[in-house]
Tab-separated table of C-alpha atoms in Angstrom:
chain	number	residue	atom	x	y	z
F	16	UNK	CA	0.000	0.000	0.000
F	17	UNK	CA	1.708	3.214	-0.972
F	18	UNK	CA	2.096	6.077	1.832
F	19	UNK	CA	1.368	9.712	1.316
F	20	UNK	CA	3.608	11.732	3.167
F	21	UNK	CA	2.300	15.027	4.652
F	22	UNK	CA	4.419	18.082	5.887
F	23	UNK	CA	1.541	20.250	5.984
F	24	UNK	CA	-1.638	19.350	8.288
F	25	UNK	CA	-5.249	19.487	6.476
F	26	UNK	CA	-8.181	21.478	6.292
F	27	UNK	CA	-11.031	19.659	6.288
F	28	UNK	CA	-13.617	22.862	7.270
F	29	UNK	CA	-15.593	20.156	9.225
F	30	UNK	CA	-16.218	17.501	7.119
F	31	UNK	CA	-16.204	14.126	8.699
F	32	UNK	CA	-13.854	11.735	8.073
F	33	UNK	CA	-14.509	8.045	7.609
F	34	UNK	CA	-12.592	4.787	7.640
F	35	UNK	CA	-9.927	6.699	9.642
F	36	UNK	CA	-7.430	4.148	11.349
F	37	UNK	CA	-4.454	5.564	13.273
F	38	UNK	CA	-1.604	3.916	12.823
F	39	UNK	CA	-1.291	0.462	14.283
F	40	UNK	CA	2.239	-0.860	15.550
F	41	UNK	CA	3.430	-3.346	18.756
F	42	UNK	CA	5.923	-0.537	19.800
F	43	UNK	CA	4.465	3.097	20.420
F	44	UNK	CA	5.522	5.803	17.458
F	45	UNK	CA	9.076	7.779	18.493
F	46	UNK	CA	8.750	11.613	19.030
F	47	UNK	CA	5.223	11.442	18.727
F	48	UNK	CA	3.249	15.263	19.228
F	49	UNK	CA	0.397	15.936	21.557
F	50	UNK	CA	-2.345	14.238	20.620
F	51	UNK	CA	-1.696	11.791	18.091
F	52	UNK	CA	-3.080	8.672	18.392
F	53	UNK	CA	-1.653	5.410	17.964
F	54	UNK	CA	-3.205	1.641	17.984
F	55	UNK	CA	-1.583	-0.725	20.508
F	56	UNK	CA	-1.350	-3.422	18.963
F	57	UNK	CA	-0.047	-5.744	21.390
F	58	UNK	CA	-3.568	-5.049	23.997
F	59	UNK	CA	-5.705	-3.573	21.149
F	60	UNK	CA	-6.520	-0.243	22.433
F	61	UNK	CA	-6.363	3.198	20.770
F	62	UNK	CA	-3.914	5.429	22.916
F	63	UNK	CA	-3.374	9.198	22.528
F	64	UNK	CA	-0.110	11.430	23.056
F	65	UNK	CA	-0.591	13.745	26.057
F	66	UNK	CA	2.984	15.226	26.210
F	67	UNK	CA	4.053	13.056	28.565
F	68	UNK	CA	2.610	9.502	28.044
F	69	UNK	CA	0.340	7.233	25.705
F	70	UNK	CA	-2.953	6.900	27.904
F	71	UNK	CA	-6.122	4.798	27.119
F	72	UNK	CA	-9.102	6.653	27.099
F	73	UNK	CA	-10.901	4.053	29.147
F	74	UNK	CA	-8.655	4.365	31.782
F	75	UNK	CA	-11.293	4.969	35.114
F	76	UNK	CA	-7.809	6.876	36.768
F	77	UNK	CA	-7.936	9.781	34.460
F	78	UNK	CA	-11.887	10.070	34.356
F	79	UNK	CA	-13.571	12.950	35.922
F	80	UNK	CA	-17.345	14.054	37.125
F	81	UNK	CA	-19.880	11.594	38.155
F	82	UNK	CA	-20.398	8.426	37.527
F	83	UNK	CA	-23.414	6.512	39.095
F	84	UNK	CA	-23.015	3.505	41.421
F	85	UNK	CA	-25.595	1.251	39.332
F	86	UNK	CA	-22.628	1.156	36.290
F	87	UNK	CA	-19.949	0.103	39.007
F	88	UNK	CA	-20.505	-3.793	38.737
F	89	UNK	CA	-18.408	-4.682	41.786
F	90	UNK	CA	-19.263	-1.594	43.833
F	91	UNK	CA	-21.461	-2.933	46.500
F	92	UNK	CA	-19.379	-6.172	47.310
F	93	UNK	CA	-16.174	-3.804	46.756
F	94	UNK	CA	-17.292	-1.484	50.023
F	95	UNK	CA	-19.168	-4.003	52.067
F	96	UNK	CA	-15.453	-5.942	51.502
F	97	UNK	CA	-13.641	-3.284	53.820
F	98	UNK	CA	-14.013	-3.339	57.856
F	99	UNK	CA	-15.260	-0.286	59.991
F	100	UNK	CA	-11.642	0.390	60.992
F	101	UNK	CA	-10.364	1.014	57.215
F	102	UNK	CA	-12.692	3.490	57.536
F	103	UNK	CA	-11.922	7.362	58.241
F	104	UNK	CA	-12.852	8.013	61.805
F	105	UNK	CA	-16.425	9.917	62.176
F	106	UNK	CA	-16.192	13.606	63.001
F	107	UNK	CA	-19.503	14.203	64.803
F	108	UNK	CA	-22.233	11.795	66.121
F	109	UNK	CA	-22.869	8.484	65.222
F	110	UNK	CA	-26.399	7.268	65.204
F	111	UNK	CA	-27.309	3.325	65.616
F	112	UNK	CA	-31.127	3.982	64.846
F	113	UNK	CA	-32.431	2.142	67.833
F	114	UNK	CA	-30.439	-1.132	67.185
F	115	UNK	CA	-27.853	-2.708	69.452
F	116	UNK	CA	-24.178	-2.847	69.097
F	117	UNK	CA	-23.176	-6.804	69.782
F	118	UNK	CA	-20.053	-8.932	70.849
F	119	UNK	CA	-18.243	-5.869	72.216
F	120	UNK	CA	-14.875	-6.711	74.647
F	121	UNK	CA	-14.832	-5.341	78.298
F	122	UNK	CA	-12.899	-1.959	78.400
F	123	UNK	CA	-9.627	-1.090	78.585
F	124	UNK	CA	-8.912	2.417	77.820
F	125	UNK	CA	-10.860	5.753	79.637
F	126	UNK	CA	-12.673	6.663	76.695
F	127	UNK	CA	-13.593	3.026	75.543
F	128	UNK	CA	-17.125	2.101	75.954
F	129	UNK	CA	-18.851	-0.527	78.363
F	130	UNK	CA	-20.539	-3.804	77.741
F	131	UNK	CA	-23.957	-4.527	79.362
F	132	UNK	CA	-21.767	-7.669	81.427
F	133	UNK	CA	-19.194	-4.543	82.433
F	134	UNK	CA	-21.473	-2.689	83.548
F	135	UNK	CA	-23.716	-5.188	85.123
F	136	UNK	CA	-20.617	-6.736	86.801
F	137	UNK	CA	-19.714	-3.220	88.434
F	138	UNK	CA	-23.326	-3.240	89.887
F	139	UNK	CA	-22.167	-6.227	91.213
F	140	UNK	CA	-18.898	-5.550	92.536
F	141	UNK	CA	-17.283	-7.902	90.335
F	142	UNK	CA	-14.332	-7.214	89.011
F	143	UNK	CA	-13.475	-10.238	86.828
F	144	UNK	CA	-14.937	-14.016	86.934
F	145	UNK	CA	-12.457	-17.245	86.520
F	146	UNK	CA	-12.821	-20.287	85.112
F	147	UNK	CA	-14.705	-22.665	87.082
F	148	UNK	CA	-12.970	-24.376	89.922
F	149	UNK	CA	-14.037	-28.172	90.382
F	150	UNK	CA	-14.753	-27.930	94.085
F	151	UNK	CA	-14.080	-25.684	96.727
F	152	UNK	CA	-12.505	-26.356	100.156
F	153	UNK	CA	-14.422	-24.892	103.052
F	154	UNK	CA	-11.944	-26.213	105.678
F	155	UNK	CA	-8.239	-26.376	106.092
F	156	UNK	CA	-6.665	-28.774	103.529
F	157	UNK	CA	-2.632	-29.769	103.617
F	158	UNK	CA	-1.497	-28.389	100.449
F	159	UNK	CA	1.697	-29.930	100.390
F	160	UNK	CA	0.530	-33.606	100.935
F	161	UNK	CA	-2.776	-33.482	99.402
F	162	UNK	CA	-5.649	-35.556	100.237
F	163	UNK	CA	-7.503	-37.493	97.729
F	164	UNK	CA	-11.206	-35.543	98.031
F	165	UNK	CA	-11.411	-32.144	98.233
F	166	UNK	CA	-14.831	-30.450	98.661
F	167	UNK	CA	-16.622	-34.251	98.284
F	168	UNK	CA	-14.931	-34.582	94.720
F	169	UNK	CA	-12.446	-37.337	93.884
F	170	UNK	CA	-10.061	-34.872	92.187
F	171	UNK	CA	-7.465	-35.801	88.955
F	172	UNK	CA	-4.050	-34.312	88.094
F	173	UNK	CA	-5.003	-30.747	86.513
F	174	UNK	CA	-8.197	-30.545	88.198
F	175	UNK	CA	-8.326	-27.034	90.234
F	176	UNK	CA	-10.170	-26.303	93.322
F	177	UNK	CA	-10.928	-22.999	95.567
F	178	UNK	CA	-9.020	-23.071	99.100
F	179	UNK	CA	-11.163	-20.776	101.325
F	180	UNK	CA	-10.185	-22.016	105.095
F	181	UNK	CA	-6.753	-22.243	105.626
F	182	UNK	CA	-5.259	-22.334	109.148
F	183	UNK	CA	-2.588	-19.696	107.001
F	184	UNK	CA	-4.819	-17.336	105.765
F	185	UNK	CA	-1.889	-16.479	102.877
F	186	UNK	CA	-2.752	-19.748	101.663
F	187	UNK	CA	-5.890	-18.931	101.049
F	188	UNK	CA	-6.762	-19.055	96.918
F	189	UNK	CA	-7.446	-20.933	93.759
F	190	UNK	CA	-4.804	-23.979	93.236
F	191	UNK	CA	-4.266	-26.788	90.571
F	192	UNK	CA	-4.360	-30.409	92.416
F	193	UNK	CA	-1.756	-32.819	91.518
F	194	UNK	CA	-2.183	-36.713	92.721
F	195	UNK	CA	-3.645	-37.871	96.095
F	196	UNK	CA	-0.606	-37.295	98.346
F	197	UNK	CA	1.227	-34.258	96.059
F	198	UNK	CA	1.632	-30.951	96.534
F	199	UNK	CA	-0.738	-28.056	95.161
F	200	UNK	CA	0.189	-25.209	92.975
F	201	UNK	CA	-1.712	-22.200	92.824
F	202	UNK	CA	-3.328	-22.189	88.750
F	203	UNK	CA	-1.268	-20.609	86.759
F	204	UNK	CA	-4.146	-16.860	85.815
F	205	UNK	CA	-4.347	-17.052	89.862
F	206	UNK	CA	-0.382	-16.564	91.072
F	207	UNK	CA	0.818	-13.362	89.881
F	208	UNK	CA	0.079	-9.744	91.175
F	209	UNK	CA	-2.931	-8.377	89.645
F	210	UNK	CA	-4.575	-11.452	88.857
F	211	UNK	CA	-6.542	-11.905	92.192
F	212	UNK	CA	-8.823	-8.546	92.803
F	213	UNK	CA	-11.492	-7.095	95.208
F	214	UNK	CA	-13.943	-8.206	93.306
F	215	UNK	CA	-12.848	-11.393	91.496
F	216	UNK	CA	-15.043	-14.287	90.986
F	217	UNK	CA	-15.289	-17.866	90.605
F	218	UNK	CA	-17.914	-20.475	90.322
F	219	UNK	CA	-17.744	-24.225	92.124
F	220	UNK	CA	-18.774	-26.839	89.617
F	221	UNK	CA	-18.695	-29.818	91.553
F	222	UNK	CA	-18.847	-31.595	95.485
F	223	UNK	CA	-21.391	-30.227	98.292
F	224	UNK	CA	-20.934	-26.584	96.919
F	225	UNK	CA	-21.793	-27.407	93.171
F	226	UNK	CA	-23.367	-24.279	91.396
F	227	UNK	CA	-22.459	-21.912	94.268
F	228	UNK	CA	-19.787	-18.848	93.427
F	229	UNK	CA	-17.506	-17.253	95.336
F	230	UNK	CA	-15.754	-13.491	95.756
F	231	UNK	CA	-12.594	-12.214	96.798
F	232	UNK	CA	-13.503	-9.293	98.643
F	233	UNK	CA	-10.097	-8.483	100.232
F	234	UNK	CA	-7.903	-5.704	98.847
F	235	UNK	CA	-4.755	-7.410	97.556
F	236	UNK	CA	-1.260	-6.187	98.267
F	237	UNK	CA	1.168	-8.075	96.188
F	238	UNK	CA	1.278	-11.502	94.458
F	239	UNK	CA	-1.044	-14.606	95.754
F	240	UNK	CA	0.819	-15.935	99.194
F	241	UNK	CA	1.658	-12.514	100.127
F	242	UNK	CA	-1.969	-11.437	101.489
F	243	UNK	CA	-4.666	-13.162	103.126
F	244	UNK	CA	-7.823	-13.619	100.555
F	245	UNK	CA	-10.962	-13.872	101.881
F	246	UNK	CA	-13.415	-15.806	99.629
F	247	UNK	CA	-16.972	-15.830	100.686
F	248	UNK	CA	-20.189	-17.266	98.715
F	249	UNK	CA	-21.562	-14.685	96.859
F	250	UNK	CA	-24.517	-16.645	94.939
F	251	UNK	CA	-25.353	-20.259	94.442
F	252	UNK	CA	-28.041	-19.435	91.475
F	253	UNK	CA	-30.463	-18.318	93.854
F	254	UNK	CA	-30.886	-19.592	97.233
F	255	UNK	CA	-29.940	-22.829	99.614
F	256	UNK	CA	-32.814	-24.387	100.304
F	257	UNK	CA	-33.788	-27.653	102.512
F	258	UNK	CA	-36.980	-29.367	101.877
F	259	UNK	CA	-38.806	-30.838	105.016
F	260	UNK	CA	-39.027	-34.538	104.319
F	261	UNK	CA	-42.655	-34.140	105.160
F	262	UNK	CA	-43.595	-34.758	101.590
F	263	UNK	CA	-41.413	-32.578	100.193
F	264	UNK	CA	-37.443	-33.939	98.687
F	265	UNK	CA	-35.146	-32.063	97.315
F	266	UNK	CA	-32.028	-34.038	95.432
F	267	UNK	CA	-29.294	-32.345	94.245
F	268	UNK	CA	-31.239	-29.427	92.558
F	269	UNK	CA	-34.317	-30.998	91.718
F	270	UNK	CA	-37.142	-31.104	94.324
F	271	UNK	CA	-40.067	-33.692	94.289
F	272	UNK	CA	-43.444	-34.618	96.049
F	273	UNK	CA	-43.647	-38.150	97.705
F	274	UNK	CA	-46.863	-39.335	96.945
F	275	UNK	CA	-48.349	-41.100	100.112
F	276	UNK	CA	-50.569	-43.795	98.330
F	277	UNK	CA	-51.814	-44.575	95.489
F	278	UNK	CA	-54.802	-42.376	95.747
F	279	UNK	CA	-52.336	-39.277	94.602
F	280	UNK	CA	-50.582	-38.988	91.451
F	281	UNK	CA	-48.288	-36.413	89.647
F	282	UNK	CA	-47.485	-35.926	85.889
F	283	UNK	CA	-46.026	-32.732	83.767
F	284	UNK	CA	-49.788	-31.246	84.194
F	285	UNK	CA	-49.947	-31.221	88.182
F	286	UNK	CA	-50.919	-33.146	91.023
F	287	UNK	CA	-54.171	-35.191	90.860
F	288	UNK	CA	-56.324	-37.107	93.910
F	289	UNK	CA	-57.630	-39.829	92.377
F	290	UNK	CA	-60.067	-42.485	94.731
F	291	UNK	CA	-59.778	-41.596	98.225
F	292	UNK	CA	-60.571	-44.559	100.475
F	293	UNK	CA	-62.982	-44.206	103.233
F	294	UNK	CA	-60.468	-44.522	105.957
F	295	UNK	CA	-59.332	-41.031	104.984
F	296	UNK	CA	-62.579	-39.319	104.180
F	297	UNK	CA	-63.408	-40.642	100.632
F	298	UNK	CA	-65.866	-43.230	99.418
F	299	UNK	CA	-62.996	-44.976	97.502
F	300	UNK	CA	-65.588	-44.852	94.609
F	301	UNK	CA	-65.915	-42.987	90.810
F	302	UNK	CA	-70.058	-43.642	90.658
F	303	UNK	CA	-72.881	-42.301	93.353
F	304	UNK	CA	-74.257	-45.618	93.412
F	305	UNK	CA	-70.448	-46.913	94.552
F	306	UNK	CA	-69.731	-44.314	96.838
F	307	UNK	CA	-73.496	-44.950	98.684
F	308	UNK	CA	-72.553	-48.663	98.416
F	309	UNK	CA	-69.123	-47.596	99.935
F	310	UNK	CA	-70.525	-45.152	102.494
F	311	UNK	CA	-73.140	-47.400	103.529
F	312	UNK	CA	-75.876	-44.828	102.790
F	313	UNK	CA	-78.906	-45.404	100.734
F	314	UNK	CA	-79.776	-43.717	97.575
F	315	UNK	CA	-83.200	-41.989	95.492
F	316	UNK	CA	-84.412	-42.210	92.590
F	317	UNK	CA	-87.281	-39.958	91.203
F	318	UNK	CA	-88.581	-39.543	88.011
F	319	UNK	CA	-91.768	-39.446	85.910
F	320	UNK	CA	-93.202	-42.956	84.922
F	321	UNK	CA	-93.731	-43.094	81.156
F	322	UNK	CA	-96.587	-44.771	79.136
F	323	UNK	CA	-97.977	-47.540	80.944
F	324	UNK	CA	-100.289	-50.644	79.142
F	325	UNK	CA	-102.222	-51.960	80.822
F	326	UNK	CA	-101.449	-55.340	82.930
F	327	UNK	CA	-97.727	-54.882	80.816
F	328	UNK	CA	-94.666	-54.702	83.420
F	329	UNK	CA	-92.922	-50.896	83.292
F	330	UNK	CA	-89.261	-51.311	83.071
F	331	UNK	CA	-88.081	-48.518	85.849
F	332	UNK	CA	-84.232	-47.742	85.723
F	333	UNK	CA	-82.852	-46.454	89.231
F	334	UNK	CA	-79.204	-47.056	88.959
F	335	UNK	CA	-78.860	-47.212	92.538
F	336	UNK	CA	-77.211	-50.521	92.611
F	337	UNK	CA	-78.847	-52.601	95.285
F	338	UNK	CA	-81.257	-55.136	95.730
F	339	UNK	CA	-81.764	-54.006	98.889
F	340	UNK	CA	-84.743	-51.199	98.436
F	341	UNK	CA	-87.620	-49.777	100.356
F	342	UNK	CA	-90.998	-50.066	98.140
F	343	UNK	CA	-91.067	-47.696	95.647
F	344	UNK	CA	-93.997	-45.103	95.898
F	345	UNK	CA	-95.853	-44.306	92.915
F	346	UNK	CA	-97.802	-40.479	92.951
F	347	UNK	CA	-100.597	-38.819	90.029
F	348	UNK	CA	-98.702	-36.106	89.613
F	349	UNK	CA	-101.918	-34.393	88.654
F	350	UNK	CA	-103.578	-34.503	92.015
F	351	UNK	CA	-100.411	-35.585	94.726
F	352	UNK	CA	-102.432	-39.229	95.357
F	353	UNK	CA	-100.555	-41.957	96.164
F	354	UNK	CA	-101.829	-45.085	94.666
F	355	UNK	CA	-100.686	-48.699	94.599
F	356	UNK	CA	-98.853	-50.688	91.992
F	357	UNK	CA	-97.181	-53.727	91.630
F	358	UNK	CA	-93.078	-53.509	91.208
F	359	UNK	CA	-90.812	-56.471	91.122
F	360	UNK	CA	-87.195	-55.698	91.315
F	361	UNK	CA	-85.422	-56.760	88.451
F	362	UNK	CA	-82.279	-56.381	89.030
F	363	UNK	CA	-79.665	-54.348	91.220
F	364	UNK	CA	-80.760	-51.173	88.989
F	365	UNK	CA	-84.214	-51.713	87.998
F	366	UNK	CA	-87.517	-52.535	89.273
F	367	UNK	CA	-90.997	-53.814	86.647
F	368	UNK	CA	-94.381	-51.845	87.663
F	369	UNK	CA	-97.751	-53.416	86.651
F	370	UNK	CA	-100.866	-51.340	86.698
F	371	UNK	CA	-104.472	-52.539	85.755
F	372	UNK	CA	-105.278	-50.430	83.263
F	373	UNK	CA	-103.037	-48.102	80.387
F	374	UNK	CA	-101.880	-44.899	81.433
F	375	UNK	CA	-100.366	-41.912	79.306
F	376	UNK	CA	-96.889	-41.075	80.362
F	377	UNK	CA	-96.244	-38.538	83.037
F	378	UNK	CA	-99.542	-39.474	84.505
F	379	UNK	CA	-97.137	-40.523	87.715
F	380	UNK	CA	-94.457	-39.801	89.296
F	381	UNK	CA	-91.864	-42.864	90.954
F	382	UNK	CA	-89.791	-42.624	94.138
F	383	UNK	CA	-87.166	-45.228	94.607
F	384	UNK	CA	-85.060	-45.353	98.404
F	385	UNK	CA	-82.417	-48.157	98.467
C-alpha cells in the first residue's frame, strides 16, 4: 500500500472523516506530538499522546465528574469488603437507629465504651470471673501432701479447686491439684500480682458446693501468698434451700413430692387425687351408686313414669345398685295421690311396675329409696 507523506496538516472545514485508522504498531511511534493517536497493537486499544505519556481513554484513573453507582458492577461487594476500621474516623455523632451494638470486649482504655456484662458486673462488685474451679474447700486442707477428696470430689491431676479455710490465711486461693498425696500449685491466671482482685469471681462446679460462686472481697497487696484472701459465697443461682421430708425432697437441685398412696398422682400437668378410700374421708368410689354402696348410705331415685299398658310390666331404671330397696312409691302427679302398683325388682338397677289399666306417660311420678 503506498504512503502519502504530509508536511503540511489538512483542512477539512468540518467535514467528517470516515474509515480513519491511526496507525497500528506493537511498539508506540518515536517523538510522537500531543495528541496523536496510535493503535496498541499488542492489547488492542487506541492510545493518545498527552505530552508526557500514551494513555487509554478508558482508563477509570484519568476520568472525571460523576459516575453513578448502578454502572460500578463490583461496587457494592467492593465497600461491604472493607471493615469499619479502614474506615476514616467519624467527626460528629454516630447514630445506631435504635439497634444494638453486639459482641463488644470489656474496656480497657478511659474513653472506651462498656458492655452490658461490664457494667452489670460493676453493679455487682465484680471485678473479673475465673474459670470454674471443680470444688471448693471450706476447711483447712494440707497443700503440700494433698488428700484425695477435696470439697466431696475425687479430684485428677489438673483438676483445680478454691481453698477458702486455711489455718494460714496467705494460703488462702485458687490452686491446681496434683495426685492424692502431692503438693498443690496455685493455677497458673491465679499466682501473679494483679490477677486476684477485690472483686474477682469464681464459680464451684462440683462436690457439696456445686453451682455456688464465690468473691474475693479483700484488697490485695502483692502476688497470691503474700496477702490473706478472703473468699466468701456470693450466689449459688439463687438460694440454699432444705426441703422438710414431710412430703417434700429435694435431690441435688431438683425437688419432688412423695406421693403417700396410690390415691395421689403427679405428671407434667400437676398433682391429681384420684379415689380416696374411706379410711381417709373418701368413698374410695368414681359412681354415686359406689360411693353410697361404699358409704353405707342409701340412695333416690325420682322420676316421671312413662306410658304404661295396661297389665304390661314398666321397666323402671334407678341405677342405685342394690337389691336391697324400700318399696317404691308411685304419685298422680296431677292430684299428689298416692296409689298402689305392683313392682318387682329386676335387678340391682331396675324394678318392673304393673298397673291394671293403660296410662299416658307422666300421669305418675316414681320414688325409689335403696
Amino acid at each position: 500500500m503506498a504512503v502519502t507523506d504530509f508536511r503540511e496538516s489538512l483542512k477539512l472545514n468540518k467535514l467528517p472523516v470516515r474509515g480513519l485508522v491511526p496507525e497500528t504498531s506493537s511498539s508506540a511511534p518515536a517523538t510522537p506530538v500531543e495528541g496523536q493517536l496510535w493503535t496498541d497493537s499488542v492489547n488492542h486499544v487506541v492510545r493518545f499522546w498527552n505530552l508526557t505519556a500514551w494513555k487509554n481513554p478508558l482508563d477509570r484513573a484519568d476520568h472525571t465528574g460523576t459516575q453513578t453507582a448502578s454502572t460500578i458492577s463490583d461496587l457494592a461487594a467492593t465497600v461491604k469488603g472493607y471493615r469499619l476500621d479502614e474506615f476514616a474516623a467519624p467527626n460528629t455523632a454516630v447514630s445506631l437507629n435504635g439497634q444494638r451494638a453486639t459482641n463488644g470486649a470489656d474496656p480497657t482504655a478511659p474513653t472506651d465504651l462498656v458492655t452490658k456484662q461490664y457494667a452489670d458486673n460493676l453493679r455487682a462488685g465484680i471485678a473479673g470471673v475465673k474459670d470454674p474451679v471443680r470444688a471448693v474447700a471450706t476447711a483447712n486442707v494440707d497443700l503440700s501432701s494433698l488428700p484425695a477428696s477435696v470439697g466431696g470430689v475425687t479430684l485428677g491431676s489438673g483438676d483445680s479447686f478454691l481453698a477458702t479455710a486455711q489455718t494460714t490465711g496467705t494460703q488462702n486461693g485458687i490452686y491446681t491439684y496434683s495426685t492424692s498425696g502431692g503438693a498443690a500449685t496455685r493455677r497458673s491466671d491465679a499466682d501473679a500480682a494483679g490477677e486476684i482482685l477485690d472483686g474477682t469471681m469464681v464459680a464451684v462446679a462440683e462436690g457439696t458446693d456445686a453451682g455456688a460462686q464465690y468473691i474475693q472481697t479483700a484488697s490485695p497487696s502483692g502476688a497470691p501468698g503474700s496477702w490473706t484472701q478472703t473468699w466468701t459465697k456470693f450466689s449459688t443461682g439463687g438460694q440454699t434451700y432444705t426441703a422438710d421430708g414431710q412430703g417434700l425432697e429435694l435431690s441435688s437441685t431438683t425437688f419432688s413430692l412423695e406421693l403417700a398412696d396410690a390415691s395421689l398422682s403427679k405428671s407434667a400437668s400437676g398433682l391429681t387425687v384420684g379415689l380416696v378410700p374411706v379410711t381417709k374421708g373418701g368413698t374410695g368410689a368414681t359412681t354415686a351408686a359406689g360411693a353410697r354402696t361404699a358409704l353405707g348410705a342409701t340412695g333416690k331415685f325420682a322420676a316421671n313414669v312413662g306410658a304404661v299398658t295396661g297389665g304390661t310390666p314398666l321397666n323402671i331404671t334407678h341405677n342405685l345398685n342394690t337389691l336391697d330397696i324400700l318399696e317404691p312409691s308411685l304419685r298422680e302427679v296431677s292430684t299428689g295421690e298416692l296409689v298402689g302398683g305392683k313392682f318387682i325388682v329386676v335387678d340391682a338397677n331396675t324394678v318392673s311396675l304393673t298397673l291394671a289399666a293403660s296410662y299416658a306417660a307422666n300421669t305418675f311420678s316414681v320414688t325409689v329409696v335403696g
